[in-house]
Amino acid sequence: QKALMSKGAYVLWLKPTQEGKIAVGRIGHLSLIDRFLAYAGSAMGPGGLKSRLAHHLRPSPKPHWHIDYLKAHVPIQQIWLLPQALPDEHDIATALSVLGGKVLPHFGASDCRCPSHLYGFQHMATLSHFRSALLGPVEDYMLIRAIVEGNCLVDGGNGED
């Protein structure tokens, strides 16, 4: 609970329940196929992770971010939390790319130089592989896994596989 009160970054793991296309704001349409989707985000504003994750776990009547369009059609399965200033969402996007994620161009990255903040995977990456893909002193990163059931976070462990 203390980690949720801090600012930080996160990975949302989503899994489509059906295939199709969805409209995603100005970037156009996104094809949904049977694969995991990993979204890199950050929560550096007031309210930190708790506020941002609450936003992601409830429906968005008026989508604001690209992820709001996606989560209206695709359920969040897991959230990996990094409750500290670094690594940031750009470092996380790089790590998802290093892990072999397929770039879904421009998603969530209209305000930065990243090719995307959304990556597709055949299988969900492991926390240990993700930790290894992050650049920097990985032993300093707190990494917490949370399982999502419905629109609620449930305890997912201490960040180990």
mmCIF file of C-alpha atoms in Angstrom:
data_model
loop_
_atom_site.group_PDB
_atom_site.id
_atom_site.type_symbol
_atom_site.label_atom_id
_atom_site.label_comp_id
_atom_site.label_asym_id
_atom_site.label_seq_id
_atom_site.Cartn_x
_atom_site.Cartn_y
_atom_site.Cartn_z
ATOM 1 C CA GLN A 1 0.000 0.000 0.000
ATOM 2 C CA LYS A 2 2.853 2.400 0.797
ATOM 3 C CA ALA A 3 4.228 1.923 -2.733
ATOM 4 C CA LEU A 4 0.920 3.098 -4.191
ATOM 5 C CA MET A 5 1.273 6.426 -2.394
ATOM 6 C CA SER A 6 4.504 7.258 -4.228
ATOM 7 C CA LYS A 7 5.170 8.513 -7.713
ATOM 8 C CA GLY A 8 6.597 6.036 -10.165
ATOM 9 C CA ALA A 9 6.195 4.053 -13.348
ATOM 10 C CA TYR A 10 4.314 0.920 -14.274
ATOM 11 C CA VAL A 11 3.594 -1.706 -16.910
ATOM 12 C CA LEU A 12 -0.002 -2.624 -17.669
ATOM 13 C CA TRP A 13 -0.347 -6.139 -19.091
ATOM 14 C CA LEU A 14 -3.525 -6.512 -21.130
ATOM 15 C CA LYS A 15 -4.937 -9.459 -23.086
ATOM 16 C CA PRO A 16 -7.663 -9.125 -25.745
ATOM 17 C CA THR A 17 -10.617 -11.473 -25.322
ATOM 18 C CA GLN A 18 -11.553 -11.167 -28.985
ATOM 19 C CA GLU A 19 -9.926 -10.093 -32.210
ATOM 20 C CA GLY A 20 -10.906 -6.971 -34.135
ATOM 21 C CA LYS A 21 -10.036 -3.324 -34.664
ATOM 22 C CA ILE A 22 -10.569 -0.432 -32.295
ATOM 23 C CA ALA A 23 -10.285 3.309 -32.844
ATOM 24 C CA VAL A 24 -7.523 4.943 -30.803
ATOM 25 C CA GLY A 25 -7.817 8.718 -30.891
ATOM 26 C CA ARG A 26 -5.742 10.462 -33.524
ATOM 27 C CA ILE A 27 -3.422 7.531 -34.206
ATOM 28 C CA GLY A 28 -6.180 5.638 -36.014
ATOM 29 C CA HIS A 29 -7.065 1.996 -35.570
ATOM 30 C CA LEU A 30 -5.343 -0.754 -33.617
ATOM 31 C CA SER A 31 -5.758 -4.400 -34.614
ATOM 32 C CA LEU A 32 -6.381 -6.684 -31.673
ATOM 33 C CA ILE A 33 -5.090 -10.211 -32.018
ATOM 34 C CA ASP A 34 -4.489 -13.003 -29.538
ATOM 35 C CA ARG A 35 -1.350 -11.669 -27.852
ATOM 36 C CA PHE A 36 -0.390 -9.904 -24.658
ATOM 37 C CA LEU A 37 -0.024 -6.143 -24.768
ATOM 38 C CA ALA A 38 2.375 -4.336 -22.437
ATOM 39 C CA TYR A 39 1.899 -0.600 -21.883
ATOM 40 C CA ALA A 40 4.585 1.549 -20.249
ATOM 41 C CA GLY A 41 3.245 4.444 -18.205
ATOM 42 C CA SER A 42 4.192 6.816 -15.430
ATOM 43 C CA ALA A 43 2.501 8.526 -12.526
ATOM 44 C CA MET A 44 4.558 11.562 -11.573
ATOM 45 C CA GLY A 45 1.714 13.958 -10.798
ATOM 46 C CA PRO A 46 -0.186 14.538 -7.573
ATOM 47 C CA GLY A 47 -1.708 11.325 -6.292
ATOM 48 C CA GLY A 48 1.090 9.238 -7.811
ATOM 49 C CA LEU A 49 0.551 5.582 -8.609
ATOM 50 C CA LYS A 50 -2.619 5.249 -6.544
ATOM 51 C CA SER A 51 -4.439 7.935 -8.518
ATOM 52 C CA ARG A 52 -3.185 6.811 -11.929
ATOM 53 C CA LEU A 53 -3.970 3.140 -11.356
ATOM 54 C CA ALA A 54 -7.435 4.031 -10.049
ATOM 55 C CA HIS A 55 -7.959 5.853 -13.360
ATOM 56 C CA HIS A 56 -6.827 2.814 -15.346
ATOM 57 C CA LEU A 57 -8.989 0.383 -13.381
ATOM 58 C CA ARG A 58 -12.261 2.218 -13.964
ATOM 59 C CA PRO A 59 -14.032 2.883 -17.266
ATOM 60 C CA SER A 60 -13.187 6.184 -18.973
ATOM 61 C CA PRO A 61 -16.390 7.790 -20.272
ATOM 62 C CA LYS A 62 -14.297 10.389 -22.127
ATOM 63 C CA PRO A 63 -10.980 8.847 -23.185
ATOM 64 C CA HIS A 64 -8.025 11.159 -22.543
ATOM 65 C CA TRP A 65 -4.953 8.997 -23.244
ATOM 66 C CA HIS A 66 -4.429 6.324 -25.909
ATOM 67 C CA ILE A 67 -4.564 3.659 -23.197
ATOM 68 C CA ASP A 68 -8.099 4.799 -22.286
ATOM 69 C CA TYR A 69 -9.314 3.731 -25.734
ATOM 70 C CA LEU A 70 -7.595 0.356 -25.425
ATOM 71 C CA LYS A 71 -8.669 -0.548 -21.906
ATOM 72 C CA ALA A 72 -12.313 0.048 -22.888
ATOM 73 C CA HIS A 73 -11.993 -3.095 -25.045
ATOM 74 C CA VAL A 74 -9.143 -5.082 -23.505
ATOM 75 C CA PRO A 75 -8.962 -6.123 -19.838
ATOM 76 C CA ILE A 76 -5.902 -5.436 -17.713
ATOM 77 C CA GLN A 77 -4.448 -8.731 -16.413
ATOM 78 C CA GLN A 78 -1.464 -7.578 -14.349
ATOM 79 C CA ILE A 79 0.283 -4.396 -13.331
ATOM 80 C CA TRP A 80 3.975 -4.183 -12.559
ATOM 81 C CA LEU A 81 4.784 -1.204 -10.340
ATOM 82 C CA LEU A 82 8.085 0.625 -10.027
ATOM 83 C CA PRO A 83 7.413 3.071 -7.164
ATOM 84 C CA GLN A 84 10.341 5.443 -7.610
ATOM 85 C CA ALA A 85 11.369 8.224 -9.972
ATOM 86 C CA LEU A 86 13.601 5.989 -12.110
ATOM 87 C CA PRO A 87 13.246 4.038 -14.266
ATOM 88 C CA ASP A 88 10.685 6.165 -16.024
ATOM 89 C CA GLU A 89 8.139 5.170 -18.683
ATOM 90 C CA HIS A 90 10.714 5.722 -21.453
ATOM 91 C CA ASP A 91 13.172 3.327 -19.781
ATOM 92 C CA ILE A 92 10.349 0.811 -19.432
ATOM 93 C CA ALA A 93 9.388 1.176 -23.108
ATOM 94 C CA THR A 94 13.030 0.520 -24.034
ATOM 95 C CA ALA A 95 13.086 -2.577 -21.798
ATOM 96 C CA LEU A 96 9.900 -3.902 -23.438
ATOM 97 C CA SER A 97 11.576 -3.459 -26.812
ATOM 98 C CA VAL A 98 14.731 -5.239 -25.597
ATOM 99 C CA LEU A 99 12.517 -8.150 -24.496
ATOM 100 C CA GLY A 100 11.392 -8.540 -28.104
ATOM 101 C CA GLY A 101 8.047 -6.799 -27.910
ATOM 102 C CA LYS A 102 6.487 -5.876 -31.250
ATOM 103 C CA VAL A 103 6.221 -2.089 -31.510
ATOM 104 C CA LEU A 104 2.692 -0.761 -31.961
ATOM 105 C CA PRO A 105 3.754 2.624 -33.437
ATOM 106 C CA HIS A 106 3.094 5.932 -31.707
ATOM 107 C CA PHE A 107 0.797 4.470 -29.025
ATOM 108 C CA GLY A 108 1.147 6.503 -25.836
ATOM 109 C CA ALA A 109 4.235 8.242 -27.184
ATOM 110 C CA SER A 110 2.889 11.365 -28.848
ATOM 111 C CA ASP A 111 4.771 13.563 -26.365
ATOM 112 C CA CYS A 112 8.195 11.878 -26.523
ATOM 113 C CA ARG A 113 10.736 10.336 -28.896
ATOM 114 C CA CYS A 114 9.908 6.709 -28.072
ATOM 115 C CA PRO A 115 8.595 4.688 -31.023
ATOM 116 C CA SER A 116 5.765 3.507 -28.753
ATOM 117 C CA HIS A 117 4.729 2.807 -25.189
ATOM 118 C CA LEU A 118 2.721 -0.279 -26.251
ATOM 119 C CA TYR A 119 4.331 -3.573 -27.246
ATOM 120 C CA GLY A 120 2.857 -6.911 -28.293
ATOM 121 C CA PHE A 121 4.096 -10.269 -26.971
ATOM 122 C CA GLN A 122 3.134 -13.883 -27.649
ATOM 123 C CA HIS A 123 3.629 -14.595 -23.928
ATOM 124 C CA MET A 124 3.800 -12.329 -20.911
ATOM 125 C CA ALA A 125 7.425 -11.603 -20.047
ATOM 126 C CA THR A 126 8.735 -12.697 -16.670
ATOM 127 C CA LEU A 127 9.618 -10.192 -13.999
ATOM 128 C CA SER A 128 13.199 -11.452 -13.879
ATOM 129 C CA HIS A 129 13.648 -10.958 -17.641
ATOM 130 C CA PHE A 130 12.054 -7.529 -17.386
ATOM 131 C CA ARG A 131 14.338 -6.581 -14.496
ATOM 132 C CA SER A 132 17.348 -7.688 -16.553
ATOM 133 C CA ALA A 133 16.185 -5.653 -19.561
ATOM 134 C CA LEU A 134 16.001 -2.428 -17.541
ATOM 135 C CA LEU A 135 19.153 -0.396 -17.883
ATOM 136 C CA GLY A 136 20.950 0.792 -14.771
ATOM 137 C CA PRO A 137 21.540 -0.572 -11.269
ATOM 138 C CA VAL A 138 18.659 -3.064 -11.270
ATOM 139 C CA GLU A 139 19.247 -4.072 -7.670
ATOM 140 C CA ASP A 140 18.020 -0.606 -6.673
ATOM 141 C CA TYR A 141 14.645 -0.988 -8.388
ATOM 142 C CA MET A 142 11.655 -1.983 -6.348
ATOM 143 C CA LEU A 143 9.392 -4.031 -8.593
ATOM 144 C CA ILE A 144 5.930 -5.087 -7.412
ATOM 145 C CA ARG A 145 3.486 -7.337 -9.254
ATOM 146 C CA ALA A 146 -0.251 -6.834 -8.794
ATOM 147 C CA ILE A 147 -2.893 -9.127 -10.240
ATOM 148 C CA VAL A 148 -6.096 -7.511 -11.512
ATOM 149 C CA GLU A 149 -9.430 -9.203 -10.898
ATOM 150 C CA GLY A 150 -12.369 -7.293 -12.292
ATOM 151 C CA ASN A 151 -11.482 -3.688 -11.572
ATOM 152 C CA CYS A 152 -9.556 -4.419 -8.364
ATOM 153 C CA LEU A 153 -5.900 -4.949 -7.558
ATOM 154 C CA VAL A 154 -5.112 -8.055 -5.563
ATOM 155 C CA ASP A 155 -1.787 -8.998 -4.028
ATOM 156 C CA GLY A 156 0.545 -10.409 -6.622
ATOM 157 C CA GLY A 157 3.670 -11.007 -4.596
ATOM 158 C CA ASN A 158 6.946 -9.274 -4.027
ATOM 159 C CA GLY A 159 8.047 -8.911 -7.616
ATOM 160 C CA GLU A 160 9.725 -12.273 -8.016
ATOM 161 C CA ASP A 161 8.718 -14.787 -10.710
#
